[in-house]
XYZ file of C-alpha atoms in Angstrom:
587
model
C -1.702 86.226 8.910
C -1.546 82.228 9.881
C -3.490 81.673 6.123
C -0.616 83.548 4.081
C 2.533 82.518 6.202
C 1.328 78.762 5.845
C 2.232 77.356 2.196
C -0.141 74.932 1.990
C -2.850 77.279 1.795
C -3.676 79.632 -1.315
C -5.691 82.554 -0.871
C -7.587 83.539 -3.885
C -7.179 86.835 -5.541
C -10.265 88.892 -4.943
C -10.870 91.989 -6.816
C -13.599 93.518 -4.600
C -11.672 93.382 -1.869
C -8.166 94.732 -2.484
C -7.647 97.240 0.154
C -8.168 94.411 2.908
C -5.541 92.489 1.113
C -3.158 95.039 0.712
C -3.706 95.761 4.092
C -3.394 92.404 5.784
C -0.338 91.883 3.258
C 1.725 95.077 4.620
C 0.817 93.849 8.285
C 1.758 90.538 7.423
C 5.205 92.374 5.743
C 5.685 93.983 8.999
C 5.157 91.109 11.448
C 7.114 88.409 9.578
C 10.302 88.316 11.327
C 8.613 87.700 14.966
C 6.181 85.104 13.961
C 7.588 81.497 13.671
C 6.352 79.644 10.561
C 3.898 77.044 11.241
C 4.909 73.114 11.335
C 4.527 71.335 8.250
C 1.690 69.040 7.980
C 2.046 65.358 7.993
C 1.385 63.078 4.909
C -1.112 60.656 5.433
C -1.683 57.731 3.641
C -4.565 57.602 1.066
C -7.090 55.374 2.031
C -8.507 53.213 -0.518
C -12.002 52.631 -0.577
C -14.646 51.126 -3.085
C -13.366 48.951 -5.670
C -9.652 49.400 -5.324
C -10.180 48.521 -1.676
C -11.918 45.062 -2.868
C -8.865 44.594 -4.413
C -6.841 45.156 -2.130
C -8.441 42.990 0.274
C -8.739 39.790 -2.592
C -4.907 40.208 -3.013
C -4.337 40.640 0.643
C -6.833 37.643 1.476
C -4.924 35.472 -1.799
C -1.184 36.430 -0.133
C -2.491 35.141 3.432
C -3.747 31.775 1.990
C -0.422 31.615 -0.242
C 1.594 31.970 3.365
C -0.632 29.367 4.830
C -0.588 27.003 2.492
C 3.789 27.354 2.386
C 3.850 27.229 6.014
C 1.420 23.842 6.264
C 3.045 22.348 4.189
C 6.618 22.892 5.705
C 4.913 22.127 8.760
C 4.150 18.898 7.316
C 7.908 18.608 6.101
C 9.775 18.968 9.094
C 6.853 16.195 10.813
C 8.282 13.800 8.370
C 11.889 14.335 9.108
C 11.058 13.993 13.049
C 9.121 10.414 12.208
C 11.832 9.079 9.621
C 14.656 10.269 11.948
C 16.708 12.231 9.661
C 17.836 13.775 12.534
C 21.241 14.990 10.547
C 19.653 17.481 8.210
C 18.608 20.956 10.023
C 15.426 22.200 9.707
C 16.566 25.003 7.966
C 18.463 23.527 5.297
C 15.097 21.137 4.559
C 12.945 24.472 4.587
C 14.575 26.848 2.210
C 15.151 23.520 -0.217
C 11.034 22.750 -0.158
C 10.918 26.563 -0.563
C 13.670 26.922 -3.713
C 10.998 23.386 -5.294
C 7.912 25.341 -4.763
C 9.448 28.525 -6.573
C 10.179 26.510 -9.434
C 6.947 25.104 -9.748
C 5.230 28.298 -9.158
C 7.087 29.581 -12.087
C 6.855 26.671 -14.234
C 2.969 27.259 -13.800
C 3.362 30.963 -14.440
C 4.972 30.492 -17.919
C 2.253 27.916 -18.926
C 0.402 30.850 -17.968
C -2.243 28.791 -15.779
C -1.916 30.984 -12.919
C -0.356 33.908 -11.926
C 1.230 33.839 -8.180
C 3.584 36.615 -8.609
C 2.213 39.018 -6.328
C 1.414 36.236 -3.389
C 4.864 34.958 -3.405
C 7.039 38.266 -2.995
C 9.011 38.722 0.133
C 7.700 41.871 1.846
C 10.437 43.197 4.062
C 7.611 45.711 6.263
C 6.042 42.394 6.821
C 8.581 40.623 7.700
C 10.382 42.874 10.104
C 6.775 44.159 11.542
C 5.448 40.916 12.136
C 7.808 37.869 11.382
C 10.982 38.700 13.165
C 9.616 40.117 16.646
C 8.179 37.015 17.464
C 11.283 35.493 16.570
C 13.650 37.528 18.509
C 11.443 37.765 21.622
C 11.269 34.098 22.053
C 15.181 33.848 21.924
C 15.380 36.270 24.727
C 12.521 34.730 26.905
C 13.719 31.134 26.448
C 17.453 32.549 27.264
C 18.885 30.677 30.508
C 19.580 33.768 32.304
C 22.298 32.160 34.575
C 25.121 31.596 32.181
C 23.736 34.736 30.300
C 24.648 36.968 32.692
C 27.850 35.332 34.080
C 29.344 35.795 30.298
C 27.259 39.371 29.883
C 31.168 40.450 28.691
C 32.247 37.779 26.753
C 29.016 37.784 24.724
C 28.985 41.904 24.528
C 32.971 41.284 22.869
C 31.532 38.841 20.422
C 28.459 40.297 19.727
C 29.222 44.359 19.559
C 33.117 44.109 18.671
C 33.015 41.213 16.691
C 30.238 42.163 14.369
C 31.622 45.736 13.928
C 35.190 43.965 13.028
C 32.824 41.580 10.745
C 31.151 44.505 9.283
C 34.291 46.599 8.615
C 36.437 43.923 6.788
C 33.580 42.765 4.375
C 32.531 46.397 3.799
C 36.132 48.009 3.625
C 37.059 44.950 1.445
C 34.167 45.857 -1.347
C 34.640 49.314 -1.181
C 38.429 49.129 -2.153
C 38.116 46.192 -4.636
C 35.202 48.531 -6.513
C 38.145 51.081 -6.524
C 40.975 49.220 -7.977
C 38.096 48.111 -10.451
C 38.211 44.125 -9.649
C 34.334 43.963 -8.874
C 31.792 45.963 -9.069
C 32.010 49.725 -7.722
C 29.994 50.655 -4.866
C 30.490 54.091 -2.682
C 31.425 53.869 1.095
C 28.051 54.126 2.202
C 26.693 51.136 -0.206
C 29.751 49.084 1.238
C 29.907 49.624 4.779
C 25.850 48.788 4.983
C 26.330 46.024 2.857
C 29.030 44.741 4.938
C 27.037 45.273 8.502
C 23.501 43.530 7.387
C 25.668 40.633 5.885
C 27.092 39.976 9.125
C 23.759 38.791 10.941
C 24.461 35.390 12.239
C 21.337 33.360 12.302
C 21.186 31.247 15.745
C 19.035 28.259 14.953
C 21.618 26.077 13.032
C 24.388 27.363 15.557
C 22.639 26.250 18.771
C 21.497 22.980 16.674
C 25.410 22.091 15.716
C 26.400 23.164 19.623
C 23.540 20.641 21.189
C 24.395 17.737 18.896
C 27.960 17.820 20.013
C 26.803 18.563 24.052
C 29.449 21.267 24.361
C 30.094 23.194 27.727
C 26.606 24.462 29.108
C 28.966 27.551 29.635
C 30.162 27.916 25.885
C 26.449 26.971 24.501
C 25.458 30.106 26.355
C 28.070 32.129 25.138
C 27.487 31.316 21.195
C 23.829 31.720 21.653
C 23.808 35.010 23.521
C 26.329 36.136 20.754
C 24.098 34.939 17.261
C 20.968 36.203 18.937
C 23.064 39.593 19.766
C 24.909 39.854 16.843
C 20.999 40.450 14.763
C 20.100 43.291 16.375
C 23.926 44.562 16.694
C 23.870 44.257 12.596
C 20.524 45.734 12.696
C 21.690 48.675 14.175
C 24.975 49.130 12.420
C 22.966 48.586 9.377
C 20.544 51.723 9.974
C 23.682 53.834 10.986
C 25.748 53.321 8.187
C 22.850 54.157 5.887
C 21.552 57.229 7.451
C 25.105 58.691 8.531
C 26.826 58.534 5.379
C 24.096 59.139 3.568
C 23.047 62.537 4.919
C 26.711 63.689 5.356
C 28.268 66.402 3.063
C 31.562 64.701 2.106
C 32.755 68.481 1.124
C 31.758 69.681 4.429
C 32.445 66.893 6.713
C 35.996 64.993 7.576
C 36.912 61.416 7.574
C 36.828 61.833 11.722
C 34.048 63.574 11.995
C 32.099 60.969 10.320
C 33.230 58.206 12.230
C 32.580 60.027 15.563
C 28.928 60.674 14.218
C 28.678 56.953 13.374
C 29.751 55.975 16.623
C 27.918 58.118 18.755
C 24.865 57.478 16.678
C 25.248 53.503 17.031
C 25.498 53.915 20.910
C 22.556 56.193 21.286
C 20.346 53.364 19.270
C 21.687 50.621 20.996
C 21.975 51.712 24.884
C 18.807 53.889 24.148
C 16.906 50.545 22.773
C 18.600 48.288 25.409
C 17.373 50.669 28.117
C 13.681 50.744 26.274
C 13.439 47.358 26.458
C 14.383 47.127 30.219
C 12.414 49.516 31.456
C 9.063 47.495 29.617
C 10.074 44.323 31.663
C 10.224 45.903 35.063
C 7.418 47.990 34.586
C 5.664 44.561 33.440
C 6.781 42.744 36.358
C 5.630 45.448 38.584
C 2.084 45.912 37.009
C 2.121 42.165 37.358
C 3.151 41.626 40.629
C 0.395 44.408 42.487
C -2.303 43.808 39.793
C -3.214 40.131 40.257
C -4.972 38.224 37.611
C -3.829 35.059 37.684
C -7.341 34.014 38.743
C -7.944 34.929 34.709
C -5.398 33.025 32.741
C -7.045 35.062 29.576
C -6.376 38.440 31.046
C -3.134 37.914 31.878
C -1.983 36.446 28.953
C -3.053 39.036 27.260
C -1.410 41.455 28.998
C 1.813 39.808 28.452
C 0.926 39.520 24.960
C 0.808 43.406 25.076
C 4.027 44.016 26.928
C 5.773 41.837 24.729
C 5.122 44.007 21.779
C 5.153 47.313 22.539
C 8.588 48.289 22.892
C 9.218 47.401 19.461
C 6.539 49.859 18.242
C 7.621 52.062 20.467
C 11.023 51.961 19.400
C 10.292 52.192 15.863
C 8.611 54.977 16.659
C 11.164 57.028 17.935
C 13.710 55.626 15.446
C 15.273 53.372 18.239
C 16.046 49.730 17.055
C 12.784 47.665 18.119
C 14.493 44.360 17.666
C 17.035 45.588 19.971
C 14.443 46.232 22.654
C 12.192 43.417 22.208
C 14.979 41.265 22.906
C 16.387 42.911 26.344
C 12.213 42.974 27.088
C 12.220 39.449 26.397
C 14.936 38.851 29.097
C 13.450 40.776 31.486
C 10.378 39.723 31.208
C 11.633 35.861 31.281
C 13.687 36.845 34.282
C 11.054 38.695 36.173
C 7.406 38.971 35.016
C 7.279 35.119 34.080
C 7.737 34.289 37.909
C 4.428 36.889 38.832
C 2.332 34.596 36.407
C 0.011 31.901 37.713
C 1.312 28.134 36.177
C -1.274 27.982 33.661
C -0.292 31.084 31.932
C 3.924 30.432 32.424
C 3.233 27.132 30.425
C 1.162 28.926 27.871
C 3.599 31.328 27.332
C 6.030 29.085 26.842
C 4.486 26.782 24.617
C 2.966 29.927 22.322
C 5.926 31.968 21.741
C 7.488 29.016 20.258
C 5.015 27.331 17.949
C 4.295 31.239 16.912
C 8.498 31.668 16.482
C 8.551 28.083 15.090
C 6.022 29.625 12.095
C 7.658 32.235 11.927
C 10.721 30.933 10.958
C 9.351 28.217 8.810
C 7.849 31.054 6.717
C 10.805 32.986 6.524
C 12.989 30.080 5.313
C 10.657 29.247 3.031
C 9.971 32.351 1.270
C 14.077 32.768 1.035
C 13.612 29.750 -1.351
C 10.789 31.127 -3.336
C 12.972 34.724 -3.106
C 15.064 33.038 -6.094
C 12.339 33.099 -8.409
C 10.418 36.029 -6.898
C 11.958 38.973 -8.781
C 14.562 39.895 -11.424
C 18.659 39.167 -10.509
C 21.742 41.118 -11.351
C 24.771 38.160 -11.334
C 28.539 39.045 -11.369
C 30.570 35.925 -10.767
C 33.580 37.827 -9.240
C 31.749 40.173 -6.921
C 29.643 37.074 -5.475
C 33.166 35.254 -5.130
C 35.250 37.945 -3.492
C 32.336 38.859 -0.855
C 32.076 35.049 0.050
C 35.975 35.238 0.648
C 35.537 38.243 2.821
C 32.488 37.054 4.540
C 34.518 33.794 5.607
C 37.478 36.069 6.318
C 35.707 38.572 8.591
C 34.034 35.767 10.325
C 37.490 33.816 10.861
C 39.182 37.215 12.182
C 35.972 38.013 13.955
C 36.211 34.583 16.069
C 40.275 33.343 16.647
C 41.833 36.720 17.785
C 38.881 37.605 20.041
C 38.709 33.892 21.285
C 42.433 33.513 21.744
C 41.952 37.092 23.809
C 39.265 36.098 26.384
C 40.586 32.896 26.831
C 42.706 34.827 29.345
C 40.232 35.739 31.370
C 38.360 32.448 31.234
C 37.861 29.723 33.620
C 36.418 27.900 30.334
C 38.783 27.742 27.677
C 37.381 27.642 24.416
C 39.633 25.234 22.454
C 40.557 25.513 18.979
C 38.115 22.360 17.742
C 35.791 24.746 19.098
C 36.683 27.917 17.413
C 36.655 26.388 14.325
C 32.583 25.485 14.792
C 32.022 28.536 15.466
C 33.359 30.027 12.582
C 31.874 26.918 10.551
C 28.395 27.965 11.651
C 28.415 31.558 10.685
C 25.608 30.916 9.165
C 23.427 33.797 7.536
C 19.481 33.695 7.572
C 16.651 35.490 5.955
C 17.326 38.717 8.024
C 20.534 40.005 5.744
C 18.143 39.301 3.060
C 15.413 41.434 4.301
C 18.091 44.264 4.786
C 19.384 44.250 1.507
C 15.390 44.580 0.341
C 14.906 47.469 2.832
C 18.207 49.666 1.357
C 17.333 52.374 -0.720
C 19.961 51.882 -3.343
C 20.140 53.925 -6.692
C 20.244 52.520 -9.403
C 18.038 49.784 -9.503
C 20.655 47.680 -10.962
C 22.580 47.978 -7.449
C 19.898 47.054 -5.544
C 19.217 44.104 -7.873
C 22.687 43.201 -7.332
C 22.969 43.482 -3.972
C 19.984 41.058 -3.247
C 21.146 38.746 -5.461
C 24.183 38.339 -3.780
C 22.563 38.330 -0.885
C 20.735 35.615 -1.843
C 23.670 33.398 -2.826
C 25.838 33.507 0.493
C 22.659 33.188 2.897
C 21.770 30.001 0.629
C 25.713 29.131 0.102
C 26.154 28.865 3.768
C 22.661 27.134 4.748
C 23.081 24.506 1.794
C 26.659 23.946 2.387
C 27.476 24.835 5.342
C 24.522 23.939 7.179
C 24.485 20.154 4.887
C 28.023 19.685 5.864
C 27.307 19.809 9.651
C 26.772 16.131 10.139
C 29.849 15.430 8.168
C 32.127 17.521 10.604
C 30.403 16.566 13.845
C 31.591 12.812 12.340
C 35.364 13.965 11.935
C 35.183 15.744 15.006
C 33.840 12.518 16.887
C 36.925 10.654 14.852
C 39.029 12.438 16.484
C 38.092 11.572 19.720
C 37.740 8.157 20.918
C 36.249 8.562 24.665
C 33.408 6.146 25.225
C 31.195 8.382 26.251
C 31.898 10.589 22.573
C 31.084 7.134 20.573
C 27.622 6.716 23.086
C 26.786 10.313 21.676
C 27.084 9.411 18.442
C 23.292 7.776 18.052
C 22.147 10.999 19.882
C 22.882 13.183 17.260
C 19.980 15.479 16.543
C 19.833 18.567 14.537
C 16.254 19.194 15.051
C 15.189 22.683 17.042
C 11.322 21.355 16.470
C 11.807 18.119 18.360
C 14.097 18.973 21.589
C 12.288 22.057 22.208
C 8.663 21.086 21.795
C 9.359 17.925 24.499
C 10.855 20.084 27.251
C 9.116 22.834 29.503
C 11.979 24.714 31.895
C 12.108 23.745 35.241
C 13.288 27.294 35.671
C 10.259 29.281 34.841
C 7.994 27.190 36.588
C 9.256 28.799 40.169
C 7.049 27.798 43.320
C 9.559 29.241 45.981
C 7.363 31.032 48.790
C 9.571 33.539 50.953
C 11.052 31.467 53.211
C 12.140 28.583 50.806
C 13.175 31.508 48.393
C 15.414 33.383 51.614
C 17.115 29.969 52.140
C 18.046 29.594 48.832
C 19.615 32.732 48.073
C 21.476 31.349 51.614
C 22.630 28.462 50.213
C 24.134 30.135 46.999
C 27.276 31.815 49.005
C 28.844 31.711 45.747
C 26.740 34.194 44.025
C 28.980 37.355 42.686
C 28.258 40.596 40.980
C 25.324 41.310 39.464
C 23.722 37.953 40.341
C 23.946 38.645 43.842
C 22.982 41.990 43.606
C 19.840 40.561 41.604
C 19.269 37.478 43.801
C 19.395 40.229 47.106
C 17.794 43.498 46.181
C 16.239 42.890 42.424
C 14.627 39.910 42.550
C 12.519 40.215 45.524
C 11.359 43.514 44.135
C 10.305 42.612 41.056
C 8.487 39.513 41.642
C 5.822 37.991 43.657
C 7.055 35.769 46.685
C 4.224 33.110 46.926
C 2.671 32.456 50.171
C 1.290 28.895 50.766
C -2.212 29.752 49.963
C -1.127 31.057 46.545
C 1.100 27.801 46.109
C -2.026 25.482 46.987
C -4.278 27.326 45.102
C -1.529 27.232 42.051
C -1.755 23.468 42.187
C -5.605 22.718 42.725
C -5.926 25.108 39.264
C -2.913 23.091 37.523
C -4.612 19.956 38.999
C -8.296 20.891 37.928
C -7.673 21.691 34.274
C -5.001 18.579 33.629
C -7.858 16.172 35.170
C -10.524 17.853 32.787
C -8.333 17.201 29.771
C -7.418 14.059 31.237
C -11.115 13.197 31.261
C -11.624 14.708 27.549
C -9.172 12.558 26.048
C -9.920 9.451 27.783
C -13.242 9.618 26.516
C -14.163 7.046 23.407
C -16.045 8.362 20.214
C -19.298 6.818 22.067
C -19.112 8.997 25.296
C -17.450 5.539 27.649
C -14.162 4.799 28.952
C -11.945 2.457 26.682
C -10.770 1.258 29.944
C -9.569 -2.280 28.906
C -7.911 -0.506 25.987
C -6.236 1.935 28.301
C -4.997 -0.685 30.497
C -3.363 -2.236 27.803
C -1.535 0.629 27.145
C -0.195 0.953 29.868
């Protein structure tokens, strides 16, 4: 019965044996309506073996020394502009210019047809949002300052949830009715509204550069940064709902209303749902932590948090939850709580390895936006790039004033209009629109051509220009104020992440309260309201390890130990002796 009710299966016709058929046929007849049909079976993946999988493996091995050799040699790039001092040009802007010089090389050398880099220098967007963003987006949650993170938790929720859907829905409604009264090119609701969400990812590393050159408000850094690093995974998400509601919705069947209300609850499910995922991996990380103690084994527990760190995003993806959304909030957690259950040898090397491996990562993704010019085949229309840079500039302009003007109200910290205007001056888009735009299954292929082509053009518009013009508008705003103190901050102006990041380990995550110290502390802070005292009272102690002074001296002797053996290592010449006189000149 299970052979003929399954489809996959063919039973051949035997001739000997036609009464058993005809039998188990009328049976089958007769029980059909009671028996449910068998699930489906699940596609799997050929696996390649024998030569084709030696190819694959040379091409795979050839694109991993292509990425390599890009990222050493950026590497190299960015050394330089730390040692010459050309502290005014970001990092970014210097990266996707070495990458856009490399892709015309590459192709120069492709149509003299000595070598054929092609495959090696595509932009894969399973790689990239597998591998090259997590890292990314977990480090900007772990190095958050949770403080003035969650005394704004509102302010950055209105910029980063209401402002990106207002964002989203003025570049997207703009397209879509432009393509109607035939001034650009005409795309249907879904194409527009999708187009209009991923284009509205802010990226945060020339934002937080621009805010620490000008030392703004601690208070105001924090609320721009947790709103760009918010505002990806917000687009993210309202990228993935536009493009699976609309998409499988009967517009004959299915009102105007009724789409919206599936759009909305389908955004709030992925992003509370992922928000939640992500929590629950921190605590359960800082619990496992905290009553399972291996800080005796630096390895081990590094390697747990290694683990921890990564799974909610394949979890998420799993279950079709947004992973970037819960690899942040398990980045914050973790930060806020696990980080304090490590021993000091593994908080610094978690500190210091999420960011060269998000420093990498970023380096390669700015550099293969570059080579992305040259990578595969455009679709340009001048007046559809023109109008969406007009709308992108207009939803970020209606995105920041009105809700600025609006919270100001309920602000202690006014955020003055010199202000606003940087923030809507470093809107700047990165390589994650760009990856959306690749991952959009648009038909025809001429759409999808020119919707990554445009793409392309305002992420590189507004890193080239706007990004360039930073130093000259951190110089007019400086004009503009003649303060001492602004015209001693003028020689301090620095616009590289690499550099002020890379010299600095927070004082913050390298805790060594014990319970009494930590008791009188919390006693001391009568200020503490909301959530943070709630968390400073009840969650904190739960969640983390209180040290006891055995665990604090045995903390330092291991800190002590292994900074002496290095100490030793490098103080030893090429001959095995002490350079002593040559040391004491140094100093």
């Amino acid at each position: 019965v299970y052979l003929k009710l399954n489809a996959n299966f063919q039973i051949p016709n035997d001739t000997t044996d036609n009464h058993g058929n005809e039998s188990l046929h009328s049976t089958t007849t007769t029980a059909m309506p009671t028996i449910p049909a068998p699930p489906t079976p699940k596609n799997i993946l050929p696996v390649q073996t024998g030569v084709k999988a030696q190819e694959e493996e040379q091409s795979s091995g050839m694109t991993i020394f292509f990425s390599l050799l890009v990222i050493g040699i950026c590497i190299i790039l960015v050394h330089l502009l730390i040692k010459f001092k050309l502290h005014f040009l970001p990092e970014s802007v210097a990266v996707v210019s070495l990458g856009i010089l490399m892709g015309g090389i590459i192709k120069i050398i492709e149509f003299q047809e000595l070598a054929n880099w092609k495959e090696e220098e595509m932009f894969r967007p399973n790689m990239f949002f597998l591998l090259i963003l997590p890292p990314i987006i977990f480090e900007s949650g772990y190095s958050l300052h949770k403080g003035n993170f969650f005394q704004n938790i509102g302010s950055i929720t209105l910029f980063a949830v209401i402002g990106t859907i207002i964002s989203a829905f003025i570049v997207g409604g703009g397209i879509y009715f432009l393509g109607q009264a035939d001034v650009i090119y005409k795309m249907t609701m879904t194409d527009s509204f999708a187009f209009g969400s991923l284009i509205s990812a802010v990226d945060p590393v020339a934002t937080i550069a621009i805010f620490n050159a000008l030392n703004v408000d601690p208070v105001l850094n924090m609320l721009v940064f947790g709103e760009s690093i918010l505002n990806d995974a917000v687009s993210i998400v309202l990228t993935n709902t536009a493009e699976g509601v609309f998409s499988h919705s009967d517009s004959s069947m299915v009102t105007g209303w009724e789409t919206f209300i599936q759009a909305l609850g389908n955004f709030l499910t992925m992003f509370f749902g992922s928000a939640a995922l992500g929590t629950l991996t921190g605590v359960i990380s800082a619990l496992f932590l905290k009553h399972f103690d291996l800080r005796k084994t630096p390895s081990l527990e590094f390697g747990m948090m290694i683990i921890f760190a990564y799974i909610p995003y394949g979890l998420a993806e799993g279950i079709k939850l947004s992973g970037i959304m819960s690899i942040l909030f398990a980045g914050i957690v973790m930060s806020h709580y696990t980080h304090h259950n490590l021993s000091p040898v593994t908080q610094i090397l978690m500190q210091q390895t999420l960011r060269t491996v998000a420093f990498m990562c970023e380096t390669c993704v700015f550099a293969f936006l570059g080579l992305s010019i040259f990578s595969f085949p455009h679709k340009f229309e001048m007046s559809f790039v023109i109008w969406c840079i007009v709308l992108v500039l207009l939803g970020r302009a209606v995105n920041i004033f009105p809700l600025s003007f609006l919270l100001n109200f309920f602000r202690d910290h006014k955020i003055t209009p010199k202000m606003m205007f940087i923030m809507w001056f470093s809107g700047l888009r990165g390589a994650i629109p760009y990856a959306l735009s690749l991952h959009l299954g648009l038909e025809p292929i001429e759409k999808r051509q020119l919707i990554g082509t445009t793409t392309i053009i305002i992420v590189l518009f507004t890193i080239l220009l706007l990004g360039g013009g930073t130093m000259p508008l951190i110089r007019i705003m400086d004009i503009e104020d003649n303060s001492q103190s602004r015209r001693k901050n003028k020689k301090d102006i620095n616009l590289s992440k690499t550099q002020k990041m890379g010299n600095t380990i927070e004082a913050d995550h390298l805790s060594e309260l014990t319970e009494e110290e930590y008791e009188a502390h919390i006693y001391q802070r009568q200020d503490l309201k909301g959530f943070m005292w709630l968390d400073a009272k009840y969650l904190n102690p739960f969640f983390t390890r209180r040290l006891t002074q055995e665990d604090l001296l045995h903390g330092r002797i291991q800190m002590k130990t292994l900074t002496n053996k290095w100490y030793e290592e490098v103080r030893q010449g090429p001959s095995g002796s002490e350079d002593e006189e040559d040391e004491a000149e140094l100093l």
